Short mmCIF file of C-alpha atoms in Angstrom, two decimals:
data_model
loop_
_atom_site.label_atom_id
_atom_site.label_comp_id
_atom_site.label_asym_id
_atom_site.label_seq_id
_atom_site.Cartn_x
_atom_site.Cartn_y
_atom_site.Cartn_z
CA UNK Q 218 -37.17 20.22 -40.89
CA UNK Q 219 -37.89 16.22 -40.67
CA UNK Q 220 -34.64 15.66 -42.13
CA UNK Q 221 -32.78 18.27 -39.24
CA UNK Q 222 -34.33 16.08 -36.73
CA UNK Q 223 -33.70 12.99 -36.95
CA UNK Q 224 -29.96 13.50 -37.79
CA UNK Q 225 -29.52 15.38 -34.59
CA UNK Q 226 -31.93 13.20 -32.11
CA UNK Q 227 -29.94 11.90 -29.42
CA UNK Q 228 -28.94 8.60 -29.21
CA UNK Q 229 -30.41 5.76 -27.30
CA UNK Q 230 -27.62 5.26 -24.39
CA UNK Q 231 -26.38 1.59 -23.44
CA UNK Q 232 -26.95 1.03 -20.46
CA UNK Q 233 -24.11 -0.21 -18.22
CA UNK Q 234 -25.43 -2.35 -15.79
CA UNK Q 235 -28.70 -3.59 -18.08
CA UNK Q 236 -30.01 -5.62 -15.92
CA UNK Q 237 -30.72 -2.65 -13.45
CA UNK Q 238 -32.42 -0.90 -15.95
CA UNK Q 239 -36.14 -2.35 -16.55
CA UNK Q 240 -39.19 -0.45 -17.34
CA UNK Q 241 -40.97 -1.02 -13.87
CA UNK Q 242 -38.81 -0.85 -10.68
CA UNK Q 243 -40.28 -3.52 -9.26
CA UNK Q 244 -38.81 -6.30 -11.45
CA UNK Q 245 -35.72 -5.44 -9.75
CA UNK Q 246 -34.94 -7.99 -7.18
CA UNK Q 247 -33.19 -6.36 -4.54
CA UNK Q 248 -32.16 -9.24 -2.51
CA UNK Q 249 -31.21 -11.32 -4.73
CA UNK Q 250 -29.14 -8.65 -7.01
CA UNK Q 251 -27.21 -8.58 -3.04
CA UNK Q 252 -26.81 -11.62 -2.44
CA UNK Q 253 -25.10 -12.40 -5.90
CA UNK Q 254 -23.00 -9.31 -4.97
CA UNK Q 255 -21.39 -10.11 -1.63
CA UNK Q 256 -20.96 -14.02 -3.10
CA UNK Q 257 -18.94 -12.76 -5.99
CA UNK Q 258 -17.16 -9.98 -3.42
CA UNK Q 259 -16.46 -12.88 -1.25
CA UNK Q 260 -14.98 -14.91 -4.30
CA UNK Q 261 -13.20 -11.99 -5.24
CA UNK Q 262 -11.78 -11.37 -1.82
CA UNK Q 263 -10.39 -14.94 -0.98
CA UNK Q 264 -8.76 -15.06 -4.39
CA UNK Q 265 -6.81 -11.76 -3.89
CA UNK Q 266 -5.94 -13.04 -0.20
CA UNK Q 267 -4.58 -16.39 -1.83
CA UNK Q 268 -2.52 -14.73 -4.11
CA UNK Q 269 -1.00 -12.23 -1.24
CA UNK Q 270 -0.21 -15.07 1.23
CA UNK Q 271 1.72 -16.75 -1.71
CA UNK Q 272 3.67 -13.51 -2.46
CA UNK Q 273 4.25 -12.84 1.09
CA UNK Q 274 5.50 -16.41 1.76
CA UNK Q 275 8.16 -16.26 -1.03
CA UNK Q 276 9.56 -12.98 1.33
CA UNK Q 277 9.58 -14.90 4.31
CA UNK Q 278 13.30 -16.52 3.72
CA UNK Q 279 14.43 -18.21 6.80
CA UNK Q 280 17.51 -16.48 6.73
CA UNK Q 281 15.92 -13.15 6.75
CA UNK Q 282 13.58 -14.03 9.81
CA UNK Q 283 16.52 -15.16 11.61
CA UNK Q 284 18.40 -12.37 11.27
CA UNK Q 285 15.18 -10.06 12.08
CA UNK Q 286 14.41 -11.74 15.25
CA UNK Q 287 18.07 -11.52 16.52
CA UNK Q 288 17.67 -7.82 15.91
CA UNK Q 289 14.24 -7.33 17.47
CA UNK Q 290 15.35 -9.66 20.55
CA UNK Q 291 18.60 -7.61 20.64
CA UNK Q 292 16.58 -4.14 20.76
CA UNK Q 293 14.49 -5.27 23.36
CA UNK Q 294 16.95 -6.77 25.51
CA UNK Q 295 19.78 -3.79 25.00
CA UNK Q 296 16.33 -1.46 25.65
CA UNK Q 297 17.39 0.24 22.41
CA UNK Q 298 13.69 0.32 21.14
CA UNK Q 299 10.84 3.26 21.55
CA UNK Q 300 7.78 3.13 22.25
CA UNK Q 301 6.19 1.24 20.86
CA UNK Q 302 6.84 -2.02 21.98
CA UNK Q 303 7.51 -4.96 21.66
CA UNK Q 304 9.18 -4.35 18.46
CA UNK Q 305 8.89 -7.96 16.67
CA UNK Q 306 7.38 -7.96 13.51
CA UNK Q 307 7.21 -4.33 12.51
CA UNK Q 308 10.10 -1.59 12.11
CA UNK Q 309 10.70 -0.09 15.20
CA UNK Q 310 10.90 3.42 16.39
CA UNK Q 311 14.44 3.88 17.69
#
């Protein structure tokens, strides 16, 4: 019966955030396990809005801002354009 046992005991599970799992709840650190959270959101954050602002410049031709202004002026002066206005820098309702 010894044998039966301790082939079918469950297995220790890894944990996956270790250093959340302690024996006492108060060696957790609260605070600090915050703090080091928003700092490496706020890392994580800027590097993702880097990396969009260079994508988004490379589709900011000048030719195609030209010929998007002409249209939005042209909408709004030829009253073309729904609501809601102005229409610059988005696609308009027409």
């Amino acid at each position: 019966a010894s044998s039966f046992n301790s082939v079918f005991q469950p297995k220790p599970t890894p944990h996956i955030f270790p250093a959340l799992h302690t024996s006492r709840n108060d060696d957790f650190d609260e605070v600090a396990y915050e703090k080091d959270r928003l700092e490496k959101d706020a890392k994580a954050m800027e590097s993702m809005k880097q990396v969009a602002e260079e994508e988004f410049s490379k589709l900011r031709t000048p030719w195609k801002w030209t010929i998007r202004k002409r249209i939005w002026d042209l909408m709004e002066e030829k009253d073309i354009a729904r609501f809601p206005r102005p229409v610059h820098h988005r696609i308009p309702n027409f």
